[in-house]
Each structure stands twice: as C-alpha cells, then as structure tokens.
XYZ file of C-alpha atoms in Angstrom:
684
model
C -9.326 8.341 24.022
C -13.167 8.858 24.370
C -15.311 6.408 25.465
C -16.587 5.003 22.107
C -12.668 4.185 21.434
C -12.452 2.215 24.681
C -15.406 0.230 24.006
C -14.292 -0.567 20.314
C -11.017 -1.618 21.780
C -12.354 -3.839 24.161
C -14.905 -5.271 21.845
C -12.065 -6.060 19.354
C -9.981 -7.828 21.910
C -12.603 -10.660 22.526
C -12.450 -11.540 19.204
C -9.815 -12.810 17.097
C -7.604 -10.358 15.428
C -6.524 -11.236 11.888
C -3.360 -9.341 11.489
C -0.438 -12.121 11.961
C 3.480 -11.965 11.733
C 3.291 -12.528 8.258
C 1.776 -8.940 7.314
C 4.889 -7.298 8.477
C 7.812 -10.226 7.592
C 7.204 -9.623 3.720
C 7.528 -6.110 3.871
C 10.736 -6.280 5.898
C 12.787 -9.377 5.374
C 14.420 -8.573 2.513
C 16.070 -5.717 3.736
C 16.817 -7.039 7.445
C 17.408 -10.815 6.661
C 20.864 -10.458 7.328
C 21.002 -8.708 10.585
C 18.761 -11.046 12.471
C 20.535 -12.447 15.509
C 19.433 -16.102 15.717
C 20.514 -16.770 19.508
C 17.289 -15.558 21.277
C 13.764 -16.011 19.141
C 10.966 -18.217 18.710
C 10.989 -19.477 22.021
C 6.982 -21.330 22.459
C 5.942 -22.003 25.502
C 2.355 -23.138 25.255
C 1.222 -20.327 27.537
C -1.276 -17.513 26.986
C 0.083 -13.969 27.335
C -1.202 -14.185 31.120
C 0.055 -17.416 31.929
C 3.521 -16.074 30.581
C 3.286 -13.253 33.074
C 1.824 -15.234 36.031
C 4.356 -18.103 35.892
C 7.308 -15.655 36.060
C 5.606 -13.276 38.617
C 9.230 -12.918 40.008
C 9.845 -10.503 36.910
C 6.390 -9.298 35.932
C 3.849 -9.317 38.799
C 3.874 -5.347 38.854
C 3.175 -5.194 35.365
C 0.959 -8.046 35.947
C -1.202 -6.031 38.746
C -1.308 -2.799 36.614
C -3.023 -5.156 33.754
C -5.438 -6.629 36.312
C -6.511 -3.187 37.648
C -8.276 -2.487 34.249
C -9.242 -5.997 33.324
C -6.863 -6.955 30.820
C -5.646 -9.912 32.317
C -8.791 -11.421 31.552
C -8.361 -10.466 27.802
C -4.700 -11.666 27.862
C -5.859 -15.062 29.031
C -8.461 -15.711 26.246
C -8.102 -16.171 22.546
C -6.626 -13.392 20.215
C -3.902 -12.232 18.701
C -1.689 -9.564 20.679
C 1.784 -7.928 21.394
C 2.727 -7.400 24.676
C 6.164 -5.424 25.648
C 6.282 -6.598 29.402
C 8.463 -4.159 31.283
C 10.369 -6.121 34.338
C 9.867 -5.289 38.114
C 12.512 -2.997 38.230
C 11.583 -1.029 35.039
C 8.135 -0.126 36.636
C 9.251 0.377 40.170
C 11.744 3.261 38.453
C 9.067 4.431 36.250
C 6.708 4.809 39.294
C 9.647 6.485 40.863
C 10.143 8.811 38.283
C 6.353 9.642 37.808
C 5.810 10.745 41.924
C 9.111 12.571 42.093
C 8.521 14.773 38.937
C 7.039 18.440 40.033
C 3.630 18.210 37.868
C 1.716 17.227 41.040
C 3.141 13.469 41.209
C 1.236 13.121 37.595
C -1.834 12.152 38.980
C -0.200 9.613 41.319
C -2.137 9.448 44.984
C 0.989 7.855 46.520
C 4.195 6.860 46.047
C 4.528 3.015 44.910
C 2.411 0.737 42.730
C -1.052 1.421 44.525
C -0.405 4.785 44.045
C -1.542 4.651 40.071
C -4.746 5.687 39.482
C -7.206 3.725 36.877
C -6.711 6.213 34.292
C -2.543 5.902 34.737
C -2.948 1.984 34.574
C -5.223 1.838 31.812
C -2.553 4.400 29.757
C 1.117 2.105 31.027
C -1.331 -1.108 30.176
C -2.594 -0.078 26.610
C 0.901 1.750 25.469
C 2.665 -1.748 26.042
C -0.295 -3.751 24.082
C -0.953 -4.165 20.207
C -4.092 -5.946 18.791
C -1.863 -7.971 16.711
C 1.209 -9.531 16.349
C 4.753 -8.420 15.299
C 7.894 -10.008 15.883
C 10.728 -8.410 17.276
C 13.021 -9.502 14.615
C 11.588 -7.533 12.037
C 11.926 -4.047 14.106
C 15.592 -3.474 13.562
C 15.288 -1.682 10.523
C 12.730 1.255 12.412
C 8.748 0.435 12.186
C 6.013 2.852 13.460
C 3.343 0.907 15.326
C 0.116 2.015 16.554
C -0.654 0.508 20.394
C -4.087 -0.169 21.749
C -3.646 3.383 23.542
C -4.089 4.679 19.715
C -0.727 6.323 20.455
C 2.414 5.202 17.881
C 5.539 3.227 19.134
C 8.830 3.736 17.001
C 11.711 1.196 16.852
C 15.275 1.285 16.116
C 18.511 -0.725 16.729
C 20.373 0.261 19.726
C 24.032 1.768 18.953
C 25.050 0.450 22.170
C 23.840 -3.035 22.401
C 22.517 -3.765 19.227
C 19.269 -4.715 20.286
C 15.894 -3.276 19.252
C 15.091 -0.133 21.278
C 11.592 0.957 21.486
C 10.837 4.576 21.590
C 14.503 5.627 22.638
C 13.631 4.398 25.878
C 13.162 0.372 26.196
C 15.536 -2.075 24.866
C 13.804 -5.714 24.308
C 15.809 -8.156 26.485
C 13.849 -11.409 25.258
C 11.999 -11.242 22.145
C 9.596 -13.209 19.947
C 8.411 -15.592 22.888
C 5.576 -16.637 21.331
C 2.516 -17.661 22.650
C -0.694 -19.247 22.625
C -2.376 -15.767 21.887
C 0.430 -14.017 20.397
C 4.029 -12.638 21.328
C 5.674 -11.257 24.111
C 9.028 -8.996 24.190
C 10.353 -8.661 27.499
C 11.740 -4.955 27.727
C 13.984 -3.183 30.542
C 11.909 -0.056 30.692
C 8.623 1.309 30.637
C 8.214 2.583 27.154
C 7.729 6.512 27.634
C 5.201 8.727 26.169
C 5.036 12.348 25.556
C 1.959 14.332 26.645
C 4.029 17.574 25.247
C 2.793 19.209 21.882
C 5.641 19.237 19.593
C 7.132 22.606 20.364
C 6.985 21.941 23.923
C 8.748 18.741 24.038
C 11.540 20.001 21.900
C 12.051 22.544 24.866
C 12.938 19.881 27.178
C 15.746 19.130 25.179
C 17.842 21.731 26.484
C 21.287 20.706 25.546
C 19.954 19.946 21.733
C 17.730 22.552 20.925
C 18.040 25.700 22.771
C 18.092 27.720 19.834
C 15.799 26.553 17.366
C 13.116 26.097 20.600
C 13.717 29.671 21.467
C 13.703 30.953 17.788
C 10.199 28.793 17.714
C 9.168 31.147 20.685
C 10.198 34.299 19.335
C 8.479 34.109 15.938
C 5.239 32.758 17.902
C 5.048 29.746 15.732
C 4.965 27.656 18.702
C 1.645 28.266 18.905
C 0.746 27.346 15.232
C 1.854 23.624 15.986
C -0.508 23.027 18.942
C -3.735 21.514 16.970
C -4.317 17.794 18.054
C -7.668 17.193 16.446
C -10.026 18.268 13.646
C -13.535 18.692 14.898
C -17.183 18.459 13.111
C -15.870 15.253 10.776
C -19.090 13.840 9.299
C -20.913 10.605 9.492
C -20.715 8.033 6.846
C -23.534 5.749 5.838
C -21.345 2.659 5.973
C -23.258 -0.204 4.337
C -19.889 -2.386 3.350
C -18.467 -2.306 7.096
C -15.539 -0.619 5.479
C -13.382 1.169 8.089
C -14.430 4.596 9.020
C -12.074 6.249 11.090
C -13.615 7.945 14.037
C -11.287 10.719 14.468
C -9.150 13.125 12.357
C -5.552 13.579 14.038
C -3.337 16.555 12.867
C 0.262 16.861 13.758
C 3.412 18.248 12.669
C 6.842 17.476 11.978
C 9.869 19.693 12.532
C 13.293 19.399 10.780
C 15.683 21.565 13.037
C 18.944 22.177 13.447
C 21.093 21.572 16.913
C 22.743 23.637 18.737
C 26.114 22.372 17.257
C 25.410 22.760 13.858
C 24.257 26.585 14.577
C 27.440 27.231 16.297
C 29.401 25.824 13.460
C 27.958 28.643 11.607
C 28.267 31.118 13.921
C 24.995 31.203 15.161
C 25.077 31.588 19.206
C 21.691 33.263 19.856
C 18.676 34.747 18.049
C 20.371 38.318 16.673
C 22.867 35.914 15.090
C 20.439 33.594 13.641
C 18.333 36.523 11.954
C 21.510 37.819 11.090
C 22.120 34.346 9.138
C 18.795 34.303 7.959
C 18.903 37.801 6.383
C 21.582 36.812 4.393
C 19.449 34.058 3.236
C 16.440 35.606 2.379
C 16.606 38.942 1.980
C 16.673 39.400 -1.602
C 14.382 36.447 -1.945
C 11.544 38.864 -3.290
C 13.889 41.228 -4.959
C 11.906 42.393 -8.115
C 13.987 40.736 -11.153
C 16.057 38.281 -9.189
C 14.320 37.228 -6.473
C 13.842 32.984 -6.676
C 10.898 32.565 -4.501
C 8.194 33.090 -7.205
C 5.845 33.515 -4.948
C 6.813 36.472 -2.482
C 8.142 37.989 -6.041
C 5.165 38.102 -7.881
C 3.050 39.293 -4.895
C 5.731 41.840 -4.176
C 5.957 40.723 -0.549
C 8.152 43.147 1.594
C 10.769 40.962 3.346
C 11.667 42.463 6.833
C 14.856 42.240 8.285
C 14.053 43.829 11.585
C 13.246 42.344 14.996
C 9.572 41.738 14.224
C 10.092 38.184 14.158
C 6.207 37.315 14.597
C 5.536 38.902 10.948
C 5.344 36.042 8.723
C 7.473 37.657 6.431
C 10.478 38.576 8.517
C 13.703 36.503 7.461
C 13.970 34.368 10.785
C 10.177 33.765 10.353
C 10.739 32.502 7.113
C 13.870 30.903 8.136
C 12.109 28.547 10.897
C 8.820 28.186 8.783
C 10.766 26.322 6.238
C 11.597 23.689 8.563
C 7.860 22.836 9.390
C 5.807 20.384 7.934
C 2.048 20.277 8.709
C 1.359 16.709 9.550
C 3.218 13.654 11.236
C 6.078 11.558 9.881
C 8.003 9.567 11.669
C 11.770 8.438 10.600
C 10.365 5.288 8.758
C 7.734 6.761 6.592
C 9.735 9.853 5.479
C 10.299 7.975 1.939
C 7.958 5.057 1.223
C 9.048 2.620 -1.034
C 6.876 -0.802 -1.844
C 7.140 -2.108 -5.094
C 10.086 -0.058 -6.541
C 12.739 -1.081 -8.986
C 16.341 -1.306 -8.096
C 18.196 1.216 -9.706
C 16.046 4.215 -8.722
C 16.573 6.606 -5.744
C 13.419 7.014 -3.678
C 12.342 10.426 -2.856
C 9.370 12.274 -1.876
C 8.484 15.957 -1.773
C 6.382 17.289 0.860
C 4.806 21.304 1.479
C 6.034 23.367 3.958
C 4.993 26.230 6.322
C 6.691 28.982 4.284
C 3.920 29.837 1.883
C 3.737 27.420 -1.221
C 7.353 26.007 -0.760
C 8.172 22.291 -1.398
C 10.747 20.259 0.533
C 12.410 17.321 -1.421
C 13.448 14.366 0.881
C 15.844 11.656 -0.712
C 16.569 7.973 0.606
C 20.095 7.364 -0.719
C 22.137 4.721 0.987
C 20.288 4.474 3.887
C 20.352 8.279 4.866
C 17.836 10.595 4.274
C 18.497 13.672 2.720
C 16.697 17.138 2.351
C 17.156 19.065 -1.361
C 19.582 16.691 -2.713
C 20.346 17.918 -5.887
C 21.526 15.746 -8.793
C 22.181 17.400 -12.320
C 20.173 16.727 -14.946
C 17.908 14.536 -12.697
C 14.778 13.002 -14.726
C 17.141 13.328 -18.019
C 18.912 10.543 -19.742
C 21.442 9.807 -22.371
C 20.425 6.044 -22.802
C 17.398 4.415 -24.087
C 15.736 2.452 -21.011
C 18.152 3.289 -18.657
C 18.978 6.404 -15.822
C 21.733 7.679 -18.136
C 25.635 7.739 -17.727
C 27.280 9.228 -14.604
C 28.851 11.894 -15.986
C 25.633 13.874 -16.908
C 24.279 13.528 -13.586
C 26.668 14.835 -11.102
C 26.065 16.066 -7.538
C 25.513 19.333 -7.396
C 24.507 19.441 -3.805
C 24.757 16.307 -1.456
C 21.590 17.338 0.794
C 21.087 18.118 4.442
C 21.414 14.708 5.776
C 19.040 14.002 9.001
C 20.599 12.612 12.235
C 18.937 9.135 11.849
C 16.062 6.980 13.102
C 17.809 6.987 16.650
C 17.665 10.829 16.830
C 13.719 10.920 16.071
C 12.269 12.587 18.968
C 8.217 11.964 19.229
C 5.842 14.377 20.579
C 2.110 13.939 21.418
C 1.338 15.565 17.885
C 4.466 15.101 15.865
C 8.224 14.524 15.307
C 11.303 16.054 15.410
C 14.145 15.039 13.196
C 17.604 16.380 14.025
C 19.435 18.008 11.064
C 23.284 17.795 10.539
C 23.672 20.776 8.648
C 21.655 24.495 7.697
C 18.531 23.621 5.977
C 17.068 26.855 3.746
C 15.196 27.670 0.935
C 17.576 29.515 -1.303
C 18.143 29.706 -5.203
C 19.445 26.070 -5.560
C 16.308 24.411 -4.267
C 13.456 25.803 -7.275
C 16.209 25.742 -9.913
C 18.314 23.076 -8.903
C 16.594 20.289 -6.433
C 13.140 20.803 -7.772
C 13.949 21.302 -11.530
C 13.242 17.907 -12.530
C 9.959 15.660 -12.943
C 8.500 15.525 -9.527
C 6.163 12.282 -8.967
C 3.271 12.760 -5.972
C 2.086 9.867 -4.625
C -1.888 10.455 -4.244
C -1.501 10.217 -0.152
C 1.546 12.338 0.255
C -0.896 15.261 -1.214
C -3.359 14.092 1.820
C -1.564 15.130 5.066
C -4.294 13.466 6.937
C -2.991 10.383 5.344
C 0.113 10.529 7.103
C -0.683 12.115 10.701
C -3.687 9.233 11.299
C -0.925 6.302 10.411
C -3.094 5.299 7.239
C -0.623 5.574 4.542
C 1.163 2.721 3.947
C -1.382 0.531 6.103
C -1.992 -3.473 5.416
C -4.914 -4.946 4.975
C -4.453 -6.939 8.153
C -3.660 -3.462 9.881
C -7.214 -1.772 8.364
C -9.249 -4.911 9.312
C -8.164 -4.754 13.017
C -10.351 -1.698 13.145
C -13.710 -3.312 11.813
C -15.692 -4.743 14.442
C -16.550 -8.133 13.207
C -15.767 -6.917 9.365
C -14.259 -8.630 6.781
C -13.329 -5.625 4.866
C -9.870 -4.226 4.673
C -10.448 -1.201 3.146
C -11.049 2.511 4.620
C -14.177 4.864 3.645
C -13.661 8.522 4.764
C -15.646 11.051 5.379
C -16.322 13.759 2.767
C -14.505 16.297 4.894
C -11.598 14.434 6.087
C -8.924 16.338 4.385
C -8.201 19.750 4.135
C -6.465 19.178 0.406
C -9.775 17.849 -1.051
C -13.074 19.186 -1.857
C -16.150 17.086 -2.392
C -18.825 18.865 -4.089
C -21.852 16.247 -3.631
C -21.641 14.753 -0.525
C -21.968 10.914 0.017
C -22.780 10.886 -3.948
C -18.574 10.894 -3.940
C -17.092 7.853 -1.752
C -13.469 8.296 -0.970
C -11.945 4.737 -0.320
C -8.398 3.714 0.405
C -6.851 -0.134 -0.489
C -4.013 -0.994 1.368
C -0.566 -1.706 -0.438
C -1.187 -5.765 0.062
C -5.055 -5.797 -1.085
C -4.121 -7.183 -4.416
C -1.146 -7.083 -7.336
C -1.698 -3.184 -7.990
C -0.051 -2.089 -10.585
C 0.350 1.438 -8.414
C 3.294 3.452 -7.561
C 3.600 2.893 -4.072
C 1.298 0.039 -4.028
C -1.745 1.301 -1.987
C -4.557 2.735 -3.984
C -6.898 5.797 -3.518
C -10.048 5.423 -5.143
C -13.526 7.680 -5.430
C -16.845 5.471 -6.167
C -19.881 6.876 -7.540
C -21.201 9.817 -9.295
C -18.357 11.647 -7.800
C -17.380 15.302 -8.425
C -14.571 16.606 -6.050
C -11.139 18.889 -6.226
C -7.712 18.193 -4.650
C -5.185 20.861 -4.391
C -2.484 20.263 -6.259
C 1.393 20.658 -4.705
C 3.109 24.197 -5.148
C 5.720 24.233 -7.779
C 7.981 27.031 -8.827
C 7.081 29.105 -11.556
C 7.459 27.401 -15.017
C 5.800 25.749 -17.717
C 5.064 22.222 -16.819
C 3.153 19.024 -18.201
C 0.871 18.261 -15.725
C -0.044 14.332 -15.636
C -2.202 12.091 -13.759
C -1.084 8.547 -13.217
C -3.601 5.878 -13.380
C -4.677 2.249 -14.397
C -7.391 1.732 -16.812
C -10.083 -1.135 -16.458
C -13.832 -1.859 -17.325
C -14.719 -0.938 -13.404
C -13.487 2.629 -13.655
C -15.582 5.689 -14.886
C -15.405 8.501 -17.330
C -14.347 12.335 -16.371
C -13.915 15.677 -16.870
C -11.160 17.602 -15.494
C -11.356 21.375 -14.119
C -8.636 23.738 -13.052
C -8.912 26.283 -10.608
C -6.854 28.661 -8.564
C -9.238 27.987 -5.345
C -11.595 25.316 -4.302
C -14.570 27.512 -5.795
C -16.269 26.167 -8.807
C -16.480 29.419 -10.090
C -12.566 29.453 -10.730
C -12.683 25.895 -12.509
C -12.045 25.882 -16.071
C -12.604 22.733 -18.067
C -8.942 21.246 -19.592
C -9.111 18.882 -22.735
C -11.928 16.113 -23.376
C -13.219 13.821 -20.806
C -10.919 10.759 -20.255
C -12.205 7.572 -20.475
C -10.985 5.391 -17.579
C -12.442 2.352 -18.819
C -10.466 2.028 -21.811
C -7.613 -0.599 -21.660
C -5.489 -0.465 -24.668
C -5.603 -3.177 -26.974
C -2.223 -5.286 -26.925
C -1.927 -6.483 -30.834
C 0.534 -9.918 -31.131
C 2.304 -7.783 -34.176
C 2.856 -4.738 -32.081
C 0.345 -2.254 -33.341
C -0.330 0.378 -31.438
C -3.772 0.965 -29.788
C -6.023 3.882 -31.735
C -7.071 5.872 -28.540
C -3.645 5.949 -26.817
C -0.838 5.007 -28.763
C 0.303 2.075 -26.651
C 2.075 -0.961 -27.393
C 4.246 -3.282 -25.766
C 7.631 -1.617 -26.287
C 9.486 -5.147 -26.307
C 7.654 -5.631 -29.757
C 9.322 -2.412 -31.170
C 12.558 -2.221 -32.730
C 13.562 0.747 -30.757
C 12.450 -0.147 -27.225
C 9.188 1.823 -27.866
C 11.148 4.825 -28.203
C 9.033 6.220 -31.109
C 5.851 5.104 -29.967
C 6.314 6.933 -26.671
C 6.696 10.218 -28.754
C 3.698 9.132 -30.920
C 1.719 8.803 -27.624
C 2.746 11.726 -26.052
C 1.392 13.397 -29.159
C -2.113 11.671 -28.417
C -1.821 13.257 -24.732
C -0.506 9.923 -22.942
C 2.569 7.990 -22.078
C 3.197 4.561 -20.874
C 3.514 3.609 -17.087
C 7.216 4.428 -15.819
C 10.076 1.791 -15.507
C 10.131 3.058 -11.510
C 8.021 0.338 -10.667
C 6.371 -2.971 -10.715
C 3.104 -4.735 -10.971
C 2.932 -6.084 -7.479
C 5.511 -6.566 -4.762
C 8.337 -7.765 -5.995
C 7.003 -8.436 -9.338
C 8.613 -9.172 -12.908
C 6.221 -6.914 -14.830
C 7.131 -3.393 -14.960
C 4.382 -0.657 -15.091
C 6.068 0.572 -18.503
C 5.119 -3.149 -20.138
C 1.589 -3.425 -18.495
C -0.811 -2.098 -20.723
C -3.432 -0.968 -18.058
C -0.626 1.175 -16.596
C -1.121 4.795 -18.187
C -0.404 8.649 -17.882
C -2.703 11.041 -19.079
C -1.624 14.539 -19.948
C -3.757 16.558 -18.485
C -2.226 20.172 -19.229
C 0.836 21.952 -20.720
C 0.962 25.337 -19.466
C 2.538 28.032 -16.861
C 2.307 27.289 -13.263
C 2.970 29.785 -11.070
C 3.920 29.202 -7.828
C 0.654 29.075 -5.662
C -2.667 27.810 -5.182
C -4.026 25.640 -7.813
C -6.854 23.128 -7.381
C -7.784 20.026 -9.666
C -11.298 18.838 -9.917
C -12.602 15.679 -11.201
C -16.132 15.345 -12.271
C -18.070 12.109 -13.593
C -19.728 12.681 -16.976
C -21.665 9.284 -16.772
C -24.383 8.627 -14.473
C -23.044 5.026 -12.709
C -23.383 4.605 -8.949
C -20.306 2.591 -8.592
C -17.956 4.213 -11.257
C -14.490 4.558 -10.232
C -11.998 7.025 -10.240
C -8.711 6.329 -9.706
C -5.679 8.294 -8.409
C -2.431 6.700 -8.167
C 0.193 9.762 -8.597
C 0.329 13.521 -10.084
C 3.979 14.246 -11.793
C 4.751 17.998 -12.499
C 7.473 17.583 -15.238
C 8.988 21.099 -16.561
C 9.475 22.017 -19.950
C 13.389 21.761 -19.926
C 12.861 17.899 -19.363
C 10.250 17.141 -21.516
C 11.317 19.524 -24.145
C 14.902 18.935 -23.630
C 17.272 19.814 -26.605
C 20.229 17.721 -25.349
C 18.905 14.752 -23.638
C 15.838 13.198 -23.115
C 13.157 12.405 -20.256
C 14.296 9.088 -18.975
C 11.789 6.374 -18.531
C 11.478 5.829 -14.918
C-alpha cells in the first residue's frame, strides 16, 4: 500500500464513517433471514472497540499490542464506525509461530514471538482485520466479499462443520455482533490469512487438489500471463464535485479449474493424457465447413495437436485458456441480482482468455453452473410468461462449481474448483449461447470487478471520499481497457451505486457519461450469426442526444454511422386512452386488449422495445420495467456479426456540458429468437 493510501485511511479513520449495518442488511436479509442463529447476537456493552479488547486482555492482549504498535489503539478508542475481527491470543501465537517457522526467511520476522513482528507485519495484520464500516456477522453467512482497511478483500461463508461464519477459509467467528460505541467486534479463532502469491502460484500450493491443472498452466506458459497486479499510467481527474476517483487500477484473474479427482475420473493422469482429451475436443473446431469455433475457422487457424503446448493454438493451450477470465470474481459476485423478478433464472456472460469466446454463468437453486443449456431459452409459447416446461427442456445441466467454501483467493484473483470437465465444444455456441444475451454495462468492464466497484453501495463509495458527501464514482478516461475515450475530460465517466435511488436499471447500479462525450465500448464477442444489437436505457430530460457508430476496432477510421441519432431526452407519452407514443410506439401494455403484443410489434418496427419483465423499478419495487415508460430498448443494428472484435461508439450531437448518456445494458438477440417461426421472444 502506498504512503498516500495509508494517509487517506488514517485521515478517514478520524472522522465518522457513514456506512452502517443498514447498508448491508436490506440486500441480504431476505435471503438469509431464516438461517439466523439468534443465540449470540447484539451484545451491547457501552465500550469502544479498544475498551473491549483492553477489558478482556486475557483473550486479546496480543492483538491489542499489534494495534498499539501502529497507533490504531487510539483510533479504535475514538468516534467512528468500524468492524473489528479480533483473533484471540492463542490464534495470534499460532500464526506468529507459523510465520517464523516458514522457510521463507521467517517472513520478515526478526525473532520468534510477538516482539519479533516488524512494524510492517503489524500494519498488515491489523488492517486486514479492520473495516472502515459496520458489517454485522449475521448477514455474512450467505457469502460476502468485503474490502478491509489493508485494501485487500476477505470472503465470508458458512462453515459446513460448525455452522458458524468462516472468514476466508481460515477464521471462524466464535462470538459475533458485539455492538460497541464505535462499531462492531467479532471474535475469531484464527488470524485471517492472506495470500501474497499470484493466482497460479497459489494454485500450486494445493498439490493434493490441483497438481495437474497447475502443471498444465506451467507447461502452456499461461502461468506467466496471470501475473499482473495493477495498471500504471492512470490519468488524473479534475474532481470539483468530490466524487470518489480511484487512485489505482487493480488487475486480476479468475480460474475455473478441474480438480485432480475430476481429471482422473476422465482418464487424465498427466499432461499427455490431458492433451489427448483436449485434442478430442478441439482438433476439428476450426475445420473448414464444419468447425464451430467461428473465429478460428474463418481465420483459417491451424490447430496443433503436438507437444508445442505454449503455442496459443495448441489444443492443450486452448483447453486451459477457456478456463481463464482476465478479471477477479469471488463466489458471491459471479452472478448479480438486485431488483430481479422472482421467475427468472439469473445469469451472466463473461469473456474468457480463449480468443473471442464467452462462458455463461447461471445461478440455479443456489448453485453456480457454467454453460447450462436450456432449449428454446428466450422464447415462449405464452403471453407475459416464460413458457411451458415442455418447450424448455434442459439439454445440458452445466458444469457445477464446487461452492463458496471451495473458492481460493490469491493476491490477484480467485480459483473456483469445478466438478466436471469444462470445454468450448459445439454445444456452447450452438446451444448455451444461442439465446438472447443481456450484458450489464459493468460486466463489460473487467476493471469494475477486479476493483470491487461493481455492485458497490452508496456508503461503501462514500467511505472513500475524504470528508465528502458524494457517493458516486468518477473514472479517469483511461481506466478501462474495453472503453476508449476520444476527447479526454470532456467525456466524464461516472458510476452510481445500486442504492443511490429507485433507478429502473437491470442490476440496480448506473453507468453514466456526462458532457460533450465521445467514446467507444468494446462489445462482447458472440458466435457468428445475424443479431439485433440493442441498447437498454432510461429516458429523461437530463439525457442527451447521440449518434451510434460501429467498427471492427477502436480506431475512428473503422467506425461507420448507424441509423439516425437517438434522443434520450424523449420520454414516451402515457395517454389515458392507451394511444401509443408517436415516436417510440410505447403505451402502457395493461391498457391494451392483448397485454401489449401488437404494440410490441409496432414498437419493434420503429426500432424500439419496451423494457423487460426481468426487473423492477427500484429494489423490491412493484412496477416492472416493461410498465415504466422511461424504460426503453433501442435497436441499434440488425446485421451479421462475426465472432471477433467490434466497438460501438457513442458521440453526442448536441453541445451541452451536462448532458447525460445512460448505458444500462447491451443485448445481442439472434435471428432465430427475434424472428422465430414457432414461438415468440419472451417479455423477460
């Protein structure tokens, strides 16, 4: 952590932090309420966190000594709002012994015992157990990712043996939710351990579980590609509004990995047998005429089945690449929900490191499944319903992840164990991905996930702003690799938290561009085919007017204008007699005799669609987006897309320094869905 960051933490620690337990509770209460153990909650002592530790020196004198070494005993005696995970003396002693006995030069310790810790080690231990917020343990059981004062995340889950909350696979909360004058303290039985290894190095330490996958990473050279921590050269931002501007841009990775047991079940015991398996899947994927990997087939890629494993187009290299995603995703953030309606199955789509391929992540009955394939997904034989079970047969259950207790955290990413073999075979582009694919704007920006910004609450954002009252984020123009800004600070990139207001947004939060904007977004790669490319947005008078351009790179010379400009300021009229709006064709569906079926067709002909039934206006709202006249989808293009590189440019056509551009989500809808001769596209 740099000096500036430490100073910011110390400065913010002396003032009241505004994030309270209520910011966590509404999000998770409904899903975990029935599992709450009320036998050991909400003990209020009238003490500060420092008082609590001092008054129980028989249990916490060692941790308190570590706090005193860095001056945090004074901070935790003062007014503020904190969470403290307090390891007992036995836990500290065990941890210190393990540090000293490690072969890596005692991990910097100068002697055995508590006094052998350096100030740097004390700082890291203390700050990794403290939050600049109040988070109640009762809400951690279903899984949370929480950023500590060290700037590193910890992950929570329910321990399968004790039933208690466990922190980062190592520390069980033995006494939780001890409410104090300046926050809350949770007693834990182990020091929360943190890895300082890169994700490939961390995997290597699990020799009994990932020896084969770890060896394959080395033999392909992909372990070296998973080694970045931070992007340098981030531009400064003039920040008169005192939004939070991230000081650094962390990079990271996620590995979905088969265990040794899974490999052995498929006859894979070493690298040659793994390569043989990969050859059976990939050797014909680029074959002229019948190959299903469209990008490789169209570019006449020569797929190698030899021992040149470091070759990007070697079958083993391809097999491993499809397991890798170039941003950090903990278990609880693999699939997002905020204001979704109850009937839908939640899913996300992420780009892998196998060039221009997608992986589908589904949340189904608490499980996380990869590339689950449901027949006729996005189609229906009913009005305003998802359709009968008979038309939605499950063709492939998907590859299940081991679970939240199985995730492994490294300094720059996560490892999620798989229970079966993951491949990019013909069933993925022609099955799992052959549906309407909806991408939340933030899912297209990997840095939002690697920096734990996606899904943030207002209070979490506000905690980053020194003395500021603003709970929004502003990004430097070069913060994102998938977003190109052409005119510097004239394009102001902003992010609004999911609880910032009763927004009618797909996943609650809101990504905005403000000003005389001109920027392009790299689109997700989809399999070859004819698609409708749609933009989901909410119209209001603060929005601007823009022209769309589409290109095969971010270079302006590749961009071609699409259709006529879109005026986002136009909000459809809501005539009392149900007369459709003349520009968009929108009217309240309930005022029609057919629940809006015919007006959906009319809107489509005008290049618009209603918002979906998928989500509501605001968290737990009673109005679905389909019935909200500000919720619209604009059909940007209807054309053939090839699996590969596309950039969508958004350029204002009015000179207005505070005009807003709202990007909520992107949809790719294949022709066999929007133009089906058997069924119709569902309203979700």
